[in-house]
């Protein structure tokens, strides 16, 4: 029935090899997916909580911070830019240069409760959205301290990781809508 030349090995060896390669590929893909969140978590940089402490937010916390930021802040701060005052943006160098410096979570939370001018001299309570002037900015009404921390964390992580966050002085507001 079988010719002498027929060899099970010849017929099945390549098939078995293909199966092995396929199995290996599936295993590697599975591993890749399994490890992806671990690597992603490592990519989130720690940010300053205060001038002396730092904090690392989880992916879920940053996702919530982004949602809250988009709802309450993005209309003026899309892409970290500040409309209509691009000189006081949400990029790290601008936040650092403020008085007092705003380059940490608690300082940004404080700003949303009690905003002041860049030189720290005058109150902006009547001008910048804040938790005290809730009638003008109802979106801030339900924000808890925890929410404000998440918004600040989102801003600082963006400022650290997104090139171009904060825009340039002559970039128009609409140019930055892609960041949303
Ligand atoms: C109606 C527009 C508007 C909205 C909404 C708004 N901001 Fe602002 N923001 C501004 C303007 C304008 C300035 C610059 C104020 C100045 O001239 O000092 C500013 C400044 C800031 C600064 C100081 C930046 C620095 O470099 O010192 C921070 C921090 C900030 N905003 C955070 C927020 C956050 C967080 C939200 C949302 C909860 C928000 N802002 C919502 C308009 C807005």
mmCIF file of C-alpha atoms and ligand atoms in Angstrom:
data_model
loop_
_atom_site.group_PDB
_atom_site.id
_atom_site.type_symbol
_atom_site.label_atom_id
_atom_site.label_comp_id
_atom_site.label_asym_id
_atom_site.label_seq_id
_atom_site.Cartn_x
_atom_site.Cartn_y
_atom_site.Cartn_z
ATOM 1 C CA UNK A 1 0.000 0.000 0.000
ATOM 2 C CA UNK A 2 2.655 2.500 1.055
ATOM 3 C CA UNK A 3 5.570 2.996 -1.249
ATOM 4 C CA UNK A 4 8.910 2.454 0.303
ATOM 5 C CA UNK A 5 9.689 6.127 0.088
ATOM 6 C CA UNK A 6 6.802 7.022 2.346
ATOM 7 C CA UNK A 7 7.989 8.142 5.697
ATOM 8 C CA UNK A 8 5.797 9.207 8.525
ATOM 9 C CA UNK A 9 8.606 11.410 9.739
ATOM 10 C CA UNK A 10 8.821 13.322 6.485
ATOM 11 C CA UNK A 11 5.103 13.941 6.359
ATOM 12 C CA UNK A 12 4.523 14.725 9.977
ATOM 13 C CA UNK A 13 7.748 16.388 11.040
ATOM 14 C CA UNK A 14 7.060 19.657 9.169
ATOM 15 C CA UNK A 15 3.458 19.643 10.401
ATOM 16 C CA UNK A 16 4.623 19.113 13.937
ATOM 17 C CA UNK A 17 7.159 21.893 13.577
ATOM 18 C CA UNK A 18 4.470 24.224 12.273
ATOM 19 C CA UNK A 19 2.295 23.288 15.229
ATOM 20 C CA UNK A 20 5.154 23.989 17.602
ATOM 21 C CA UNK A 21 5.835 27.367 16.022
ATOM 22 C CA UNK A 22 2.142 28.195 16.232
ATOM 23 C CA UNK A 23 2.023 27.128 19.872
ATOM 24 C CA UNK A 24 5.075 29.219 20.640
ATOM 25 C CA UNK A 25 3.535 32.220 18.898
ATOM 26 C CA UNK A 26 0.310 31.834 20.861
ATOM 27 C CA UNK A 27 2.254 31.492 24.101
ATOM 28 C CA UNK A 28 4.363 34.570 23.361
ATOM 29 C CA UNK A 29 1.316 36.602 22.407
ATOM 30 C CA UNK A 30 -0.384 35.496 25.603
ATOM 31 C CA UNK A 31 2.653 36.460 27.610
ATOM 32 C CA UNK A 32 2.816 39.800 25.840
ATOM 33 C CA UNK A 33 -0.785 40.606 26.701
ATOM 34 C CA UNK A 34 -0.329 39.380 30.226
ATOM 35 C CA UNK A 35 2.710 41.533 30.827
ATOM 36 C CA UNK A 36 1.439 44.606 28.983
ATOM 37 C CA UNK A 37 -0.297 46.151 32.019
ATOM 38 C CA UNK A 38 2.842 45.602 34.120
ATOM 39 C CA UNK A 39 4.966 47.518 31.629
ATOM 40 C CA UNK A 40 2.314 50.174 31.123
ATOM 41 C CA UNK A 41 2.171 50.782 34.866
ATOM 42 C CA UNK A 42 5.933 51.232 34.917
ATOM 43 C CA UNK A 43 5.641 53.942 32.281
ATOM 44 C CA UNK A 44 3.604 56.220 34.542
ATOM 45 C CA UNK A 45 6.095 58.573 36.153
ATOM 46 C CA UNK A 46 5.866 59.648 39.765
ATOM 47 C CA UNK A 47 4.913 63.301 40.183
ATOM 48 C CA UNK A 48 5.383 65.725 43.054
ATOM 49 C CA UNK A 49 2.618 65.583 45.657
ATOM 50 C CA UNK A 50 4.128 68.490 47.575
ATOM 51 C CA UNK A 51 7.541 70.207 47.428
ATOM 52 C CA UNK A 52 8.979 67.279 49.403
ATOM 53 C CA UNK A 53 6.870 64.189 48.631
ATOM 54 C CA UNK A 54 6.035 62.350 45.438
ATOM 55 C CA UNK A 55 3.114 60.190 44.367
ATOM 56 C CA UNK A 56 2.468 57.654 41.599
ATOM 57 C CA UNK A 57 -1.067 57.507 40.244
ATOM 58 C CA UNK A 58 -2.568 54.340 38.796
ATOM 59 C CA UNK A 59 -3.805 54.118 35.238
ATOM 60 C CA UNK A 60 -7.407 54.072 36.493
ATOM 61 C CA UNK A 61 -6.876 57.194 38.607
ATOM 62 C CA UNK A 62 -5.355 59.033 35.648
ATOM 63 C CA UNK A 63 -8.229 57.964 33.418
ATOM 64 C CA UNK A 64 -10.649 59.485 35.925
ATOM 65 C CA UNK A 65 -8.487 62.607 36.218
ATOM 66 C CA UNK A 66 -8.570 62.991 32.455
ATOM 67 C CA UNK A 67 -12.349 62.677 32.372
ATOM 68 C CA UNK A 68 -12.770 65.291 35.088
ATOM 69 C CA UNK A 69 -10.199 67.589 33.458
ATOM 70 C CA UNK A 70 -11.950 67.333 30.094
ATOM 71 C CA UNK A 71 -15.271 68.216 31.714
ATOM 72 C CA UNK A 72 -14.129 71.050 33.978
ATOM 73 C CA UNK A 73 -10.894 72.490 32.613
ATOM 74 C CA UNK A 74 -10.343 71.566 28.970
ATOM 75 C CA UNK A 75 -12.531 74.319 27.553
ATOM 76 C CA UNK A 76 -9.710 76.722 28.513
ATOM 77 C CA UNK A 77 -6.782 74.334 29.069
ATOM 78 C CA UNK A 78 -6.975 71.894 26.166
ATOM 79 C CA UNK A 79 -3.570 70.310 25.595
ATOM 80 C CA UNK A 80 -2.273 72.066 28.712
ATOM 81 C CA UNK A 81 -2.485 75.440 27.034
ATOM 82 C CA UNK A 82 -4.225 78.337 28.751
ATOM 83 C CA UNK A 83 -6.831 80.299 26.900
ATOM 84 C CA UNK A 84 -6.836 83.245 26.777
ATOM 85 C CA UNK A 85 -3.473 83.611 28.562
ATOM 86 C CA UNK A 86 -0.876 81.305 26.910
ATOM 87 C CA UNK A 87 1.884 82.704 29.130
ATOM 88 C CA UNK A 88 0.399 80.935 32.153
ATOM 89 C CA UNK A 89 0.098 77.440 30.684
ATOM 90 C CA UNK A 90 -0.005 74.059 32.419
ATOM 91 C CA UNK A 91 3.461 73.059 31.185
ATOM 92 C CA UNK A 92 5.937 72.184 33.915
ATOM 93 C CA UNK A 93 8.186 75.222 33.432
ATOM 94 C CA UNK A 94 5.230 77.622 33.747
ATOM 95 C CA UNK A 95 3.876 75.774 36.790
ATOM 96 C CA UNK A 96 7.339 75.840 38.391
ATOM 97 C CA UNK A 97 7.754 79.547 37.795
ATOM 98 C CA UNK A 98 4.543 80.589 39.558
ATOM 99 C CA UNK A 99 4.463 82.056 43.056
ATOM 100 C CA UNK A 100 4.022 79.820 44.915
ATOM 101 C CA UNK A 101 5.207 77.092 42.475
ATOM 102 C CA UNK A 102 2.291 75.021 41.065
ATOM 103 C CA UNK A 103 4.359 72.024 39.976
ATOM 104 C CA UNK A 104 2.896 69.641 42.541
ATOM 105 C CA UNK A 105 -0.484 68.044 43.190
ATOM 106 C CA UNK A 106 -1.385 69.911 46.384
ATOM 107 C CA UNK A 107 -0.453 73.311 44.910
ATOM 108 C CA UNK A 108 -2.759 72.727 41.924
ATOM 109 C CA UNK A 109 -5.547 71.564 44.252
ATOM 110 C CA UNK A 110 -4.991 74.745 46.238
ATOM 111 C CA UNK A 111 -5.201 76.804 43.028
ATOM 112 C CA UNK A 112 -8.627 75.355 42.211
ATOM 113 C CA UNK A 113 -9.827 76.275 45.680
ATOM 114 C CA UNK A 114 -8.147 79.650 45.811
ATOM 115 C CA UNK A 115 -6.634 80.869 42.523
ATOM 116 C CA UNK A 116 -4.181 83.760 42.548
ATOM 117 C CA UNK A 117 -2.262 85.665 39.880
ATOM 118 C CA UNK A 118 1.026 84.227 38.568
ATOM 119 C CA UNK A 119 3.012 86.431 40.966
ATOM 120 C CA UNK A 120 0.794 85.247 43.832
ATOM 121 C CA UNK A 121 -0.190 88.814 44.692
ATOM 122 C CA UNK A 122 -3.852 89.118 43.710
ATOM 123 C CA UNK A 123 -6.770 86.772 44.199
ATOM 124 C CA UNK A 124 -8.439 85.401 41.056
ATOM 125 C CA UNK A 125 -11.476 84.139 42.956
ATOM 126 C CA UNK A 126 -13.760 86.272 40.815
ATOM 127 C CA UNK A 127 -12.004 85.297 37.614
ATOM 128 C CA UNK A 128 -10.637 81.747 37.538
ATOM 129 C CA UNK A 129 -13.070 78.807 38.026
ATOM 130 C CA UNK A 130 -12.784 77.551 41.591
ATOM 131 C CA UNK A 131 -14.660 75.524 44.165
ATOM 132 C CA UNK A 132 -15.867 78.662 45.950
ATOM 133 C CA UNK A 133 -17.498 80.282 42.934
ATOM 134 C CA UNK A 134 -19.741 77.338 42.167
ATOM 135 C CA UNK A 135 -22.637 79.319 40.741
ATOM 136 C CA UNK A 136 -20.489 80.443 37.790
ATOM 137 C CA UNK A 137 -18.881 77.068 37.197
ATOM 138 C CA UNK A 138 -21.356 74.400 38.260
ATOM 139 C CA UNK A 139 -19.091 71.668 36.945
ATOM 140 C CA UNK A 140 -16.805 72.246 39.912
ATOM 141 C CA UNK A 141 -19.666 71.866 42.370
ATOM 142 C CA UNK A 142 -19.423 68.130 42.872
ATOM 143 C CA UNK A 143 -15.656 67.809 42.759
ATOM 144 C CA UNK A 144 -14.279 66.301 45.959
ATOM 145 C CA UNK A 145 -10.728 66.830 47.230
ATOM 146 C CA UNK A 146 -9.932 63.403 45.805
ATOM 147 C CA UNK A 147 -11.264 64.476 42.386
ATOM 148 C CA UNK A 148 -9.122 67.623 42.467
ATOM 149 C CA UNK A 149 -6.070 65.490 43.271
ATOM 150 C CA UNK A 150 -6.800 63.245 40.282
ATOM 151 C CA UNK A 151 -7.157 66.270 37.985
ATOM 152 C CA UNK A 152 -3.849 67.660 39.280
ATOM 153 C CA UNK A 153 -2.193 64.251 38.860
ATOM 154 C CA UNK A 154 -3.439 64.036 35.290
ATOM 155 C CA UNK A 155 -2.085 67.533 34.521
ATOM 156 C CA UNK A 156 1.356 66.760 35.982
ATOM 157 C CA UNK A 157 1.696 63.349 34.292
ATOM 158 C CA UNK A 158 0.687 64.914 30.956
ATOM 159 C CA UNK A 159 3.182 67.724 31.525
ATOM 160 C CA UNK A 160 5.919 65.139 32.156
ATOM 161 C CA UNK A 161 5.122 62.733 29.356
ATOM 162 C CA UNK A 162 3.408 64.517 26.458
ATOM 163 C CA UNK A 163 5.724 66.515 24.221
ATOM 164 C CA UNK A 164 4.082 69.792 23.351
ATOM 165 C CA UNK A 165 1.774 69.773 26.401
ATOM 166 C CA UNK A 166 1.176 73.415 27.238
ATOM 167 C CA UNK A 167 1.455 74.496 23.633
ATOM 168 C CA UNK A 168 3.568 77.343 22.402
ATOM 169 C CA UNK A 169 2.856 81.006 22.834
ATOM 170 C CA UNK A 170 1.606 81.417 19.269
ATOM 171 C CA UNK A 171 -0.283 78.150 18.868
ATOM 172 C CA UNK A 172 -3.987 78.826 18.543
ATOM 173 C CA UNK A 173 -6.506 77.244 20.866
ATOM 174 C CA UNK A 174 -8.124 75.226 18.098
ATOM 175 C CA UNK A 175 -4.777 73.744 17.012
ATOM 176 C CA UNK A 176 -4.683 71.908 20.303
ATOM 177 C CA UNK A 177 -8.103 70.308 20.215
ATOM 178 C CA UNK A 178 -6.470 67.092 18.983
ATOM 179 C CA UNK A 179 -5.195 66.469 22.506
ATOM 180 C CA UNK A 180 -8.702 66.082 23.894
HETATM 181 C C1 LIG B 1 -12.797 79.809 31.825
HETATM 182 C C2 LIG B 1 -11.491 79.344 31.461
HETATM 183 C C3 LIG B 1 -10.755 78.444 32.434
HETATM 184 C C4 LIG B 1 -11.207 77.250 32.990
HETATM 185 C C5 LIG B 1 -12.537 76.537 32.767
HETATM 186 C C6 LIG B 1 -10.118 76.769 33.821
HETATM 187 N N1 LIG B 1 -9.044 77.623 33.758
HETATM 188 FE FE1 LIG B 1 -7.255 77.413 34.720
HETATM 189 N N2 LIG B 1 -6.624 79.196 33.961
HETATM 190 C C7 LIG B 1 -7.368 80.024 33.113
HETATM 191 C C8 LIG B 1 -6.633 81.250 32.899
HETATM 192 C C9 LIG B 1 -7.061 82.407 32.000
HETATM 193 C C10 LIG B 1 -5.445 81.146 33.655
HETATM 194 C C11 LIG B 1 -4.326 82.173 33.795
HETATM 195 C C12 LIG B 1 -4.644 83.076 34.964
HETATM 196 C C13 LIG B 1 -3.644 84.181 35.097
HETATM 197 O O1 LIG B 1 -3.667 85.083 34.238
HETATM 198 O O2 LIG B 1 -2.836 84.129 36.034
HETATM 199 C C14 LIG B 1 -5.473 79.838 34.295
HETATM 200 C C15 LIG B 1 -4.457 79.360 35.125
HETATM 201 C C16 LIG B 1 -4.458 78.103 35.706
HETATM 202 C C17 LIG B 1 -3.384 77.576 36.506
HETATM 203 C C18 LIG B 1 -2.054 78.268 36.839
HETATM 204 C C19 LIG B 1 -1.028 77.819 35.808
HETATM 205 C C20 LIG B 1 0.372 78.321 36.084
HETATM 206 O O3 LIG B 1 1.269 78.088 35.207
HETATM 207 O O4 LIG B 1 0.608 78.933 37.123
HETATM 208 C C21 LIG B 1 -3.754 76.331 36.905
HETATM 209 C C22 LIG B 1 -2.950 75.365 37.774
HETATM 210 C C23 LIG B 1 -5.075 76.088 36.350
HETATM 211 N N3 LIG B 1 -5.470 77.188 35.631
HETATM 212 C C24 LIG B 1 -5.769 74.920 36.535
HETATM 213 C C25 LIG B 1 -7.093 74.736 36.107
HETATM 214 C C26 LIG B 1 -7.851 73.542 36.370
HETATM 215 C C27 LIG B 1 -7.313 72.316 37.105
HETATM 216 C C28 LIG B 1 -9.093 73.727 35.847
HETATM 217 C C29 LIG B 1 -10.285 72.810 35.919
HETATM 218 C C30 LIG B 1 -10.717 72.434 37.261
HETATM 219 C C31 LIG B 1 -9.102 75.042 35.229
HETATM 220 N N4 LIG B 1 -7.864 75.625 35.414
HETATM 221 C C32 LIG B 1 -10.172 75.588 34.563
HETATM 222 C C33 LIG B 1 -8.593 79.737 32.578
HETATM 223 C C34 LIG B 1 -9.404 78.659 32.928
#
